C-alpha atoms as a printed R data frame, in Angstrom:
    type eleno elety resid chain resno       x       y       z
1   ATOM     1    CA   MET     A     1  46.707 -26.442  42.526
2   ATOM     2    CA   GLY     A     2  49.400 -24.569  40.532
3   ATOM     3    CA   ASP     A     3  49.782 -27.817  38.390
4   ATOM     4    CA   ARG     A     4  45.804 -27.542  37.456
5   ATOM     5    CA   LEU     A     5  45.990 -24.125  36.584
6   ATOM     6    CA   GLU     A     6  48.905 -24.542  34.242
7   ATOM     7    CA   ARG     A     7  46.812 -27.510  32.451
8   ATOM     8    CA   MET     A     8  43.996 -25.416  32.013
9   ATOM     9    CA   ASP     A     9  45.905 -22.530  30.262
10  ATOM    10    CA   THR     A    10  47.207 -25.209  28.291
11  ATOM    11    CA   THR     A    11  44.297 -26.751  26.869
12  ATOM    12    CA   PRO     A    12  43.549 -26.050  23.321
13  ATOM    13    CA   SER     A    13  40.108 -23.207  23.310
14  ATOM    14    CA   ASN     A    14  36.880 -23.682  20.963
15  ATOM    15    CA   THR     A    15  37.408 -19.852  20.056
16  ATOM    16    CA   PRO     A    16  38.559 -19.932  16.343
17  ATOM    17    CA   TYR     A    17  41.823 -17.928  15.345
18  ATOM    18    CA   LEU     A    18  41.221 -14.625  13.792
19  ATOM    19    CA   SER     A    19  44.275 -13.556  11.875
20  ATOM    20    CA   PRO     A    20  45.385  -9.720  11.953
21  ATOM    21    CA   ASP     A    21  43.849  -9.004   8.548
22  ATOM    22    CA   THR     A    22  40.333 -10.455   9.811
23  ATOM    23    CA   LEU     A    23  40.342  -8.577  12.820
24  ATOM    24    CA   GLN     A    24  41.100  -5.303  10.448
25  ATOM    25    CA   GLY     A    25  38.393  -6.345   8.010
26  ATOM    26    CA   LEU     A    26  35.647  -6.552  11.149
27  ATOM    27    CA   THR     A    27  36.968  -3.005  12.263
28  ATOM    28    CA   GLU     A    28  36.525  -0.954   9.194
29  ATOM    29    CA   PRO     A    29  33.316  -0.256   8.184
30  ATOM    30    CA   ARG     A    30  31.860  -2.020   4.994
31  ATOM    31    CA   ARG     A    31  31.839  -0.588   1.980
32  ATOM    32    CA   SER     A    32  28.778  -0.328  -0.502
33  ATOM    33    CA   ARG     A    33  28.586  -2.960  -3.140
34  ATOM    34    CA   PHE     A    34  26.088  -0.453  -4.977
35  ATOM    35    CA   LYS     A    35  28.877   2.131  -5.470
36  ATOM    36    CA   LEU     A    36  27.757   4.395  -8.115
37  ATOM    37    CA   THR     A    37  29.887   5.245 -10.742
38  ATOM    38    CA   HIS     A    38  30.184   8.765 -12.850
39  ATOM    39    CA   GLU     A    39  28.291   7.135 -15.659
40  ATOM    40    CA   LYS     A    40  25.714   6.015 -13.805
41  ATOM    41    CA   ARG     A    41  25.326   9.586 -11.948
42  ATOM    42    CA   ARG     A    42  25.213  11.265 -15.137
43  ATOM    43    CA   SER     A    43  22.511   8.372 -16.334
44  ATOM    44    CA   LEU     A    44  20.662   8.980 -13.228
45  ATOM    45    CA   TRP     A    45  20.411  12.089 -13.477
46  ATOM    46    CA   GLY     A    46  19.048  12.428 -17.076
47  ATOM    47    CA   LEU     A    47  16.636   9.927 -16.215
48  ATOM    48    CA   ALA     A    48  16.118  12.468 -13.777
49  ATOM    49    CA   PHE     A    49  15.299  15.342 -16.145
50  ATOM    50    CA   ALA     A    50  13.698  13.011 -18.527
51  ATOM    51    CA   ILE     A    51  10.801  12.068 -16.355
52  ATOM    52    CA   PRO     A    52   8.871  15.179 -15.972
53  ATOM    53    CA   ALA     A    53   8.798  14.965 -19.862
54  ATOM    54    CA   MET     A    54   7.673  11.561 -20.067
55  ATOM    55    CA   VAL     A    55   4.881  11.974 -17.769
56  ATOM    56    CA   PHE     A    56   3.772  15.443 -19.660
57  ATOM    57    CA   PHE     A    57   4.255  13.185 -22.882
58  ATOM    58    CA   ALA     A    58   2.174  10.203 -21.277
59  ATOM    59    CA   LEU     A    59  -0.602  12.286 -20.148
60  ATOM    60    CA   PHE     A    60  -1.120  14.473 -23.020
61  ATOM    61    CA   ALA     A    61   0.333  12.501 -26.066
62  ATOM    62    CA   VAL     A    62  -0.294   8.490 -25.076
63  ATOM    63    CA   TYR     A    63  -3.390   8.579 -22.835
64  ATOM    64    CA   PRO     A    64  -5.646  10.646 -25.494
65  ATOM    65    CA   ILE     A    65  -4.688   8.262 -28.329
66  ATOM    66    CA   LEU     A    66  -5.617   5.591 -26.118
67  ATOM    67    CA   ARG     A    67  -9.041   7.169 -24.873
68  ATOM    68    CA   THR     A    68  -9.865   7.976 -28.482
69  ATOM    69    CA   PHE     A    69  -9.490   4.227 -29.614
70  ATOM    70    CA   TYR     A    70 -11.670   3.147 -26.696
71  ATOM    71    CA   LEU     A    71 -14.382   5.477 -27.499
72  ATOM    72    CA   SER     A    72 -14.329   5.176 -30.799
73  ATOM    73    CA   PHE     A    73 -16.328   1.860 -29.956
74  ATOM    74    CA   PHE     A    74 -19.080   3.697 -27.726
75  ATOM    75    CA   GLU     A    75 -21.874   6.111 -28.644
76  ATOM    76    CA   TYR     A    76 -20.700   8.977 -26.485
77  ATOM    77    CA   SER     A    77 -21.764  12.427 -26.068
78  ATOM    78    CA   VAL     A    78 -21.045  15.199 -24.066
79  ATOM    79    CA   VAL     A    79 -23.961  15.018 -21.357
80  ATOM    80    CA   ASP     A    80 -24.674  11.617 -21.423
81  ATOM    81    CA   PRO     A    81 -22.415   7.891 -19.901
82  ATOM    82    CA   PRO     A    82 -20.786   5.795 -23.102
83  ATOM    83    CA   VAL     A    83 -22.958   3.212 -24.164
84  ATOM    84    CA   TYR     A    84 -20.810   0.129 -25.903
85  ATOM    85    CA   THR     A    85 -21.874   0.022 -29.685
86  ATOM    86    CA   GLY     A    86 -18.914  -2.321 -31.307
87  ATOM    87    CA   LEU     A    87 -18.333  -1.616 -34.781
88  ATOM    88    CA   ASP     A    88 -21.019   0.827 -34.996
89  ATOM    89    CA   ASN     A    89 -19.548   3.811 -35.322
90  ATOM    90    CA   TYR     A    90 -16.765   3.041 -37.802
91  ATOM    91    CA   GLN     A    91 -19.649   1.447 -39.950
92  ATOM    92    CA   SER     A    92 -21.487   4.632 -40.074
93  ATOM    93    CA   ILE     A    93 -18.848   6.521 -41.366
94  ATOM    94    CA   ILE     A    94 -18.346   4.344 -44.190
95  ATOM    95    CA   GLY     A    95 -21.308   5.324 -45.770
96  ATOM    96    CA   ASP     A    96 -21.227   8.967 -44.669
97  ATOM    97    CA   LYS     A    97 -21.236  11.147 -47.331
98  ATOM    98    CA   ARG     A    98 -19.633  14.264 -44.895
99  ATOM    99    CA   PHE     A    99 -17.079  11.891 -44.028
100 ATOM   100    CA   ASN     A   100 -16.084  11.234 -47.745
101 ATOM   101    CA   THR     A   101 -16.283  14.509 -48.827
102 ATOM   102    CA   SER     A   102 -13.786  15.725 -45.987
103 ATOM   103    CA   LEU     A   103 -11.165  12.855 -46.720
104 ATOM   104    CA   LEU     A   104 -11.433  13.953 -50.261
105 ATOM   105    CA   ASN     A   105 -10.970  17.205 -49.531
106 ATOM   106    CA   THR     A   106  -7.872  16.489 -46.965
107 ATOM   107    CA   PHE     A   107  -5.872  14.733 -49.570
108 ATOM   108    CA   LYS     A   108  -6.791  17.363 -52.316
109 ATOM   109    CA   TYR     A   109  -5.778  20.033 -49.799
110 ATOM   110    CA   VAL     A   110  -2.332  18.185 -49.102
111 ATOM   111    CA   ALA     A   111  -1.812  17.317 -52.931
112 ATOM   112    CA   PHE     A   112  -2.481  21.141 -53.902
113 ATOM   113    CA   THR     A   113  -0.800  22.954 -51.361
114 ATOM   114    CA   TYR     A   114   2.359  20.731 -50.684
115 ATOM   115    CA   ILE     A   115   3.384  19.442 -54.178
116 ATOM   116    CA   PRO     A   116   3.631  23.009 -55.206
117 ATOM   117    CA   VAL     A   117   5.446  24.003 -51.786
118 ATOM   118    CA   LEU     A   118   8.199  21.797 -51.830
119 ATOM   119    CA   ILE     A   119   9.221  21.636 -55.334
120 ATOM   120    CA   LEU     A   120   9.502  26.160 -54.594
121 ATOM   121    CA   ALA     A   121  11.021  25.725 -51.653
122 ATOM   122    CA   LEU     A   122  13.787  23.261 -53.098
123 ATOM   123    CA   LEU     A   123  14.270  25.626 -56.132
124 ATOM   124    CA   LEU     A   124  14.383  28.607 -53.563
125 ATOM   125    CA   ALA     A   125  17.083  27.181 -51.481
126 ATOM   126    CA   LEU     A   126  18.842  26.311 -54.448
127 ATOM   127    CA   ALA     A   127  18.996  30.056 -55.574
128 ATOM   128    CA   LEU     A   128  19.563  31.439 -52.129
129 ATOM   129    CA   ASN     A   129  22.328  28.561 -51.601
130 ATOM   130    CA   THR     A   130  24.559  30.585 -54.429
131 ATOM   131    CA   LYS     A   131  26.730  33.810 -53.636
132 ATOM   132    CA   ILE     A   132  24.035  36.379 -54.268
133 ATOM   133    CA   LYS     A   133  23.543  39.608 -53.233
134 ATOM   134    CA   GLY     A   134  21.131  40.151 -50.199
135 ATOM   135    CA   ARG     A   135  20.600  36.268 -49.769
136 ATOM   136    CA   GLY     A   136  20.156  36.896 -46.142
137 ATOM   137    CA   ILE     A   137  17.668  39.527 -46.624
138 ATOM   138    CA   PHE     A   138  15.610  37.152 -48.844
139 ATOM   139    CA   ARG     A   139  16.155  33.914 -46.587
140 ATOM   140    CA   THR     A   140  14.504  36.564 -43.769
141 ATOM   141    CA   ILE     A   141  11.381  37.583 -46.031
142 ATOM   142    CA   TYR     A   142  10.783  34.018 -47.034
143 ATOM   143    CA   PHE     A   143  10.757  32.902 -43.295
144 ATOM   144    CA   VAL     A   144   8.584  35.698 -42.383
145 ATOM   145    CA   PRO     A   145   5.260  34.167 -42.392
146 ATOM   146    CA   VAL     A   146   6.499  30.936 -40.983
147 ATOM   147    CA   VAL     A   147   6.621  32.499 -37.591
148 ATOM   148    CA   MET     A   148   2.857  34.187 -37.683
149 ATOM   149    CA   SER     A   149   0.143  32.166 -36.112
150 ATOM   150    CA   TRP     A   150  -1.911  30.360 -38.177
151 ATOM   151    CA   VAL     A   151  -4.625  32.384 -37.057
152 ATOM   152    CA   VAL     A   152  -3.204  35.839 -37.503
153 ATOM   153    CA   VAL     A   153  -2.508  34.519 -41.372
154 ATOM   154    CA   SER     A   154  -5.833  33.368 -41.800
155 ATOM   155    CA   VAL     A   155  -7.217  36.351 -40.436
156 ATOM   156    CA   ILE     A   156  -5.396  38.702 -42.860
157 ATOM   157    CA   TRP     A   157  -6.126  36.583 -45.993
158 ATOM   158    CA   LYS     A   158  -9.931  36.479 -44.974
159 ATOM   159    CA   LEU     A   159  -9.663  40.483 -45.193
160 ATOM   160    CA   ILE     A   160  -7.384  39.869 -48.672
161 ATOM   161    CA   PHE     A   161  -9.887  37.529 -50.348
162 ATOM   162    CA   HIS     A   162 -12.650  39.678 -49.754
163 ATOM   163    CA   ARG     A   163 -14.753  40.792 -52.679
164 ATOM   164    CA   ASN     A   164 -13.725  44.380 -51.724
165 ATOM   165    CA   GLY     A   165 -10.089  43.479 -50.541
166 ATOM   166    CA   LEU     A   166  -6.430  43.906 -51.566
167 ATOM   167    CA   PHE     A   167  -6.602  40.838 -53.842
168 ATOM   168    CA   ASN     A   168  -9.288  41.231 -56.257
169 ATOM   169    CA   SER     A   169  -8.048  45.391 -56.225
170 ATOM   170    CA   THR     A   170  -4.470  44.517 -57.116
171 ATOM   171    CA   PHE     A   171  -4.588  41.360 -59.157
172 ATOM   172    CA   LEU     A   172  -7.976  41.206 -61.137
173 ATOM   173    CA   HIS     A   173  -9.279  44.901 -61.512
174 ATOM   174    CA   PRO     A   174  -6.231  46.206 -63.326
175 ATOM   175    CA   PHE     A   175  -6.492  43.697 -66.178
176 ATOM   176    CA   GLY     A   176 -10.732  44.436 -66.044
177 ATOM   177    CA   VAL     A   177 -11.889  41.550 -64.323
178 ATOM   178    CA   GLY     A   178 -14.667  42.306 -61.869
179 ATOM   179    CA   PRO     A   179 -14.166  41.403 -58.115
180 ATOM   180    CA   LYS     A   180 -14.583  37.427 -56.829
181 ATOM   181    CA   ASN     A   181 -16.373  36.415 -54.186
182 ATOM   182    CA   TRP     A   182 -13.388  34.141 -52.901
183 ATOM   183    CA   LEU     A   183 -14.523  32.635 -50.034
184 ATOM   184    CA   THR     A   184 -18.455  32.035 -50.668
185 ATOM   185    CA   ASP     A   185 -17.730  30.648 -54.149
186 ATOM   186    CA   LEU     A   186 -18.053  26.912 -54.124
187 ATOM   187    CA   SER     A   187 -14.778  26.584 -56.938
188 ATOM   188    CA   LEU     A   188 -12.820  29.531 -55.350
189 ATOM   189    CA   ALA     A   189 -12.716  28.561 -51.839
190 ATOM   190    CA   PRO     A   190 -10.499  25.918 -51.888
191 ATOM   191    CA   ASP     A   191  -8.040  27.916 -54.179
192 ATOM   192    CA   ALA     A   192  -8.087  30.687 -52.214
193 ATOM   193    CA   ILE     A   193  -7.121  28.466 -48.688
194 ATOM   194    CA   VAL     A   194  -4.589  26.817 -51.082
195 ATOM   195    CA   ILE     A   195  -2.741  30.003 -52.282
196 ATOM   196    CA   MET     A   196  -2.647  31.410 -48.487
197 ATOM   197    CA   SER     A   197  -0.936  27.536 -47.035
198 ATOM   198    CA   VAL     A   198   1.468  27.886 -49.793
199 ATOM   199    CA   TRP     A   199   2.558  31.550 -48.607
200 ATOM   200    CA   LYS     A   200   2.777  30.645 -45.147
201 ATOM   201    CA   GLU     A   201   4.814  27.371 -45.624
202 ATOM   202    CA   LEU     A   202   7.127  28.083 -48.472
203 ATOM   203    CA   GLY     A   203   9.504  29.857 -45.760
204 ATOM   204    CA   PHE     A   204   9.686  26.678 -43.348
205 ATOM   205    CA   PHE     A   205  10.627  23.906 -46.205
206 ATOM   206    CA   MET     A   206  12.865  25.981 -47.462
207 ATOM   207    CA   VAL     A   207  15.132  26.722 -44.669
208 ATOM   208    CA   ILE     A   208  14.773  22.524 -44.078
209 ATOM   209    CA   PHE     A   209  16.337  22.186 -47.793
210 ATOM   210    CA   LEU     A   210  18.747  25.066 -47.270
211 ATOM   211    CA   ALA     A   211  20.108  23.067 -44.431
212 ATOM   212    CA   GLY     A   212  20.438  19.687 -46.356
213 ATOM   213    CA   LEU     A   213  22.360  21.865 -49.218
214 ATOM   214    CA   GLN     A   214  25.251  22.393 -46.415
215 ATOM   215    CA   ASN     A   215  25.715  18.740 -46.495
216 ATOM   216    CA   VAL     A   216  26.319  18.603 -50.247
217 ATOM   217    CA   ARG     A   217  30.201  18.618 -50.268
218 ATOM   218    CA   GLY     A   218  31.476  21.747 -52.843
219 ATOM   219    CA   ASP     A   219  34.734  20.226 -53.957
220 ATOM   220    CA   LEU     A   220  32.125  17.059 -55.944
221 ATOM   221    CA   ILE     A   221  30.085  19.743 -57.644
222 ATOM   222    CA   GLU     A   222  33.508  21.862 -58.689
223 ATOM   223    CA   ALA     A   223  34.605  18.352 -59.942
224 ATOM   224    CA   ALA     A   224  31.918  17.553 -61.994
225 ATOM   225    CA   LYS     A   225  31.879  21.081 -63.178
226 ATOM   226    CA   VAL     A   226  35.519  20.753 -64.415
227 ATOM   227    CA   ASP     A   227  34.313  17.562 -66.063
228 ATOM   228    CA   GLY     A   228  31.817  19.439 -67.989
229 ATOM   229    CA   ALA     A   229  28.706  18.728 -66.526
230 ATOM   230    CA   SER     A   230  25.802  21.079 -67.137
231 ATOM   231    CA   PRO     A   231  23.581  22.484 -63.895
232 ATOM   232    CA   LEU     A   232  21.227  20.214 -64.547
233 ATOM   233    CA   GLN     A   233  22.994  17.252 -64.722
234 ATOM   234    CA   VAL     A   234  25.253  18.401 -61.619
235 ATOM   235    CA   PHE     A   235  21.700  18.383 -59.339
236 ATOM   236    CA   ARG     A   236  20.283  15.547 -61.087
237 ATOM   237    CA   SER     A   237  23.378  13.187 -60.614
238 ATOM   238    CA   ILE     A   238  25.001  15.403 -57.188
239 ATOM   239    CA   THR     A   239  22.998  17.697 -55.085
240 ATOM   240    CA   LEU     A   240  19.465  15.046 -55.949
241 ATOM   241    CA   PRO     A   241  20.821  11.938 -54.242
242 ATOM   242    CA   LEU     A   242  22.402  13.992 -51.304
243 ATOM   243    CA   LEU     A   243  19.171  15.529 -50.257
244 ATOM   244    CA   GLN     A   244  17.067  12.198 -50.254
245 ATOM   245    CA   PRO     A   245  17.125  12.039 -46.723
246 ATOM   246    CA   THR     A   246  16.306  16.048 -46.262
247 ATOM   247    CA   ILE     A   247  13.537  15.060 -49.070
248 ATOM   248    CA   LEU     A   248  11.961  12.011 -47.184
249 ATOM   249    CA   PHE     A   249  11.728  14.154 -43.945
250 ATOM   250    CA   THR     A   250   9.953  17.334 -45.836
251 ATOM   251    CA   THR     A   251   7.765  14.870 -47.305
252 ATOM   252    CA   VAL     A   252   6.896  13.180 -44.074
253 ATOM   253    CA   ILE     A   253   6.415  16.387 -42.143
254 ATOM   254    CA   ALA     A   254   3.857  18.146 -45.496
255 ATOM   255    CA   MET     A   255   1.531  14.911 -45.308
256 ATOM   256    CA   ILE     A   256   1.545  15.070 -41.451
257 ATOM   257    CA   THR     A   257   0.944  18.897 -41.624
258 ATOM   258    CA   GLY     A   258  -1.715  18.368 -44.370
259 ATOM   259    CA   LEU     A   259  -3.716  15.629 -43.251
260 ATOM   260    CA   GLN     A   260  -3.809  17.474 -39.517
261 ATOM   261    CA   VAL     A   261  -5.024  21.352 -41.311
262 ATOM   262    CA   PHE     A   262  -7.734  22.710 -39.287
263 ATOM   263    CA   ILE     A   263  -7.677  26.452 -38.802
264 ATOM   264    CA   PRO     A   264  -7.093  27.880 -41.987
265 ATOM   265    CA   GLN     A   265 -11.036  25.908 -42.946
266 ATOM   266    CA   PHE     A   266 -12.058  27.002 -39.251
267 ATOM   267    CA   VAL     A   267 -10.825  30.578 -39.440
268 ATOM   268    CA   MET     A   268 -11.646  31.629 -43.106
269 ATOM   269    CA   THR     A   269 -14.923  29.489 -44.402
270 ATOM   270    CA   LYS     A   270 -15.959  27.206 -41.373
271 ATOM   271    CA   GLY     A   271 -15.703  24.234 -44.146
272 ATOM   272    CA   GLY     A   272 -18.319  26.100 -46.328
273 ATOM   273    CA   PRO     A   273 -19.588  26.831 -48.840
274 ATOM   274    CA   VAL     A   274 -21.334  23.794 -49.086
275 ATOM   275    CA   ASP     A   275 -18.478  21.898 -47.776
276 ATOM   276    CA   ALA     A   276 -16.210  22.463 -50.219
277 ATOM   277    CA   THR     A   277 -13.482  23.493 -47.906
278 ATOM   278    CA   LEU     A   278 -14.627  21.086 -44.763
279 ATOM   279    CA   VAL     A   279 -11.303  18.547 -44.228
280 ATOM   280    CA   LEU     A   280 -11.167  15.643 -41.860
281 ATOM   281    CA   THR     A   281 -10.333  17.646 -38.761
282 ATOM   282    CA   LEU     A   282 -12.519  20.397 -39.111
283 ATOM   283    CA   ASN     A   283 -15.513  17.389 -39.499
284 ATOM   284    CA   ILE     A   284 -14.442  15.766 -36.593
285 ATOM   285    CA   TYR     A   285 -14.328  18.884 -34.434
286 ATOM   286    CA   GLN     A   286 -17.695  19.739 -35.547
287 ATOM   287    CA   THR     A   287 -18.519  16.094 -35.233
288 ATOM   288    CA   ALA     A   288 -17.931  16.210 -31.679
289 ATOM   289    CA   PHE     A   289 -18.884  19.853 -30.396
290 ATOM   290    CA   VAL     A   290 -21.477  20.887 -32.725
291 ATOM   291    CA   PHE     A   291 -23.348  17.393 -33.288
292 ATOM   292    CA   LEU     A   292 -22.164  16.139 -30.004
293 ATOM   293    CA   ASP     A   293 -21.669  12.664 -31.616
294 ATOM   294    CA   GLY     A   294 -18.143  12.105 -29.257
295 ATOM   295    CA   GLY     A   295 -18.102   8.350 -30.457
296 ATOM   296    CA   LYS     A   296 -18.467   8.988 -34.235
297 ATOM   297    CA   ALA     A   297 -15.917  11.562 -33.691
298 ATOM   298    CA   ALA     A   298 -13.431   9.339 -32.484
299 ATOM   299    CA   ALA     A   299 -13.802   6.708 -34.659
300 ATOM   300    CA   MET     A   300 -12.869   9.714 -37.201
301 ATOM   301    CA   SER     A   301 -10.063  10.302 -35.618
302 ATOM   302    CA   VAL     A   302  -8.398   6.654 -35.382
303 ATOM   303    CA   VAL     A   303  -8.934   6.539 -39.219
304 ATOM   304    CA   LEU     A   304  -6.837   9.712 -39.283
305 ATOM   305    CA   PHE     A   305  -4.330   8.471 -37.217
306 ATOM   306    CA   CYS     A   306  -3.838   5.133 -38.881
307 ATOM   307    CA   ILE     A   307  -4.066   6.972 -42.502
308 ATOM   308    CA   ILE     A   308  -0.763   9.227 -41.254
309 ATOM   309    CA   ALA     A   309   0.689   6.053 -39.664
310 ATOM   310    CA   ALA     A   310   0.428   4.081 -42.616
311 ATOM   311    CA   ILE     A   311   1.511   7.054 -45.061
312 ATOM   312    CA   THR     A   312   4.523   7.868 -42.719
313 ATOM   313    CA   LEU     A   313   5.617   3.680 -42.819
314 ATOM   314    CA   MET     A   314   5.570   3.725 -46.380
315 ATOM   315    CA   GLN     A   315   7.312   6.786 -47.029
316 ATOM   316    CA   PHE     A   316  10.035   5.215 -44.705
317 ATOM   317    CA   TRP     A   317  10.150   1.533 -46.572
318 ATOM   318    CA   LEU     A   318  10.310   3.389 -49.663
319 ATOM   319    CA   TYR     A   319  13.367   5.533 -48.554
320 ATOM   320    CA   ARG     A   320  14.910   2.340 -46.692
321 ATOM   321    CA   SER     A   321  13.917   0.361 -50.340
322 ATOM   322    CA   SER     A   322  15.791   3.103 -52.418
323 ATOM   323    CA   ALA     A   323  18.805   3.582 -50.259
324 ATOM   324    CA   TYR     A   324  19.887  -0.331 -50.582
325 ATOM   325    CA   ASP     A   325  19.341  -0.302 -54.342
């Protein structure tokens, strides 16, 4: 009996041999393969904070754009369901005299407003970038109109351009010129809005140019002056090339802002007299909410979107080509 037990004990077992290290690994808790590093945690926190802004942008920017593109192929009003009409809305605006007038007025407004604004803003920035007495006060004075609402500014200037307003009594009456109906005259109404817009926008672009001038190295200017360069030569050879990124930025912003102008024409003239101040955005508004033609208004909006996108891309392309040259 004892021999049998001894033989049983010495018989090799089928159980595999486990080393002490293996046993220790089995008893220890398993570590996660997806351990977050410090950089990954920061990325996740950044994504968590960015998601609300992305959702907001998608709901209030991306979706309206896509919806506008969609509705431009439909006959749509506020009271009736949309009916698919294909390219009829685009065909109707091509021969629409009112659309062509508003588009032309928009380009005129951009040209007559923002070309003088950019030139004057650059000149003011150059003047206020020098060491002159009271330059901080002048910067503040020129920037005050920027922080004012377009609606408030439009109402104020509507009163100024009234027949019995400040403009006639201050600038015309002392020279024996009779009062003008600035906002009801076919030729004067666009000029009145341009004057107001130049006053309103000048300070913003002046500050942008001032910021760009801080990137112009003073030692380069001093070296050029030592070599006998005139102020005009310094500006043309040093300042202007270094301001190219700023000029591109201000030009793009000016074009986009000018093409989207709405409030001055809406508040001051309602697009009149006889569509003299009717711009594209005001035409879109009236087509959609006065004439209740949402499909046609959507097609106009798509055209405006494409114009802004094309001009912006062209300006960037011109800047890149000039930079490589």
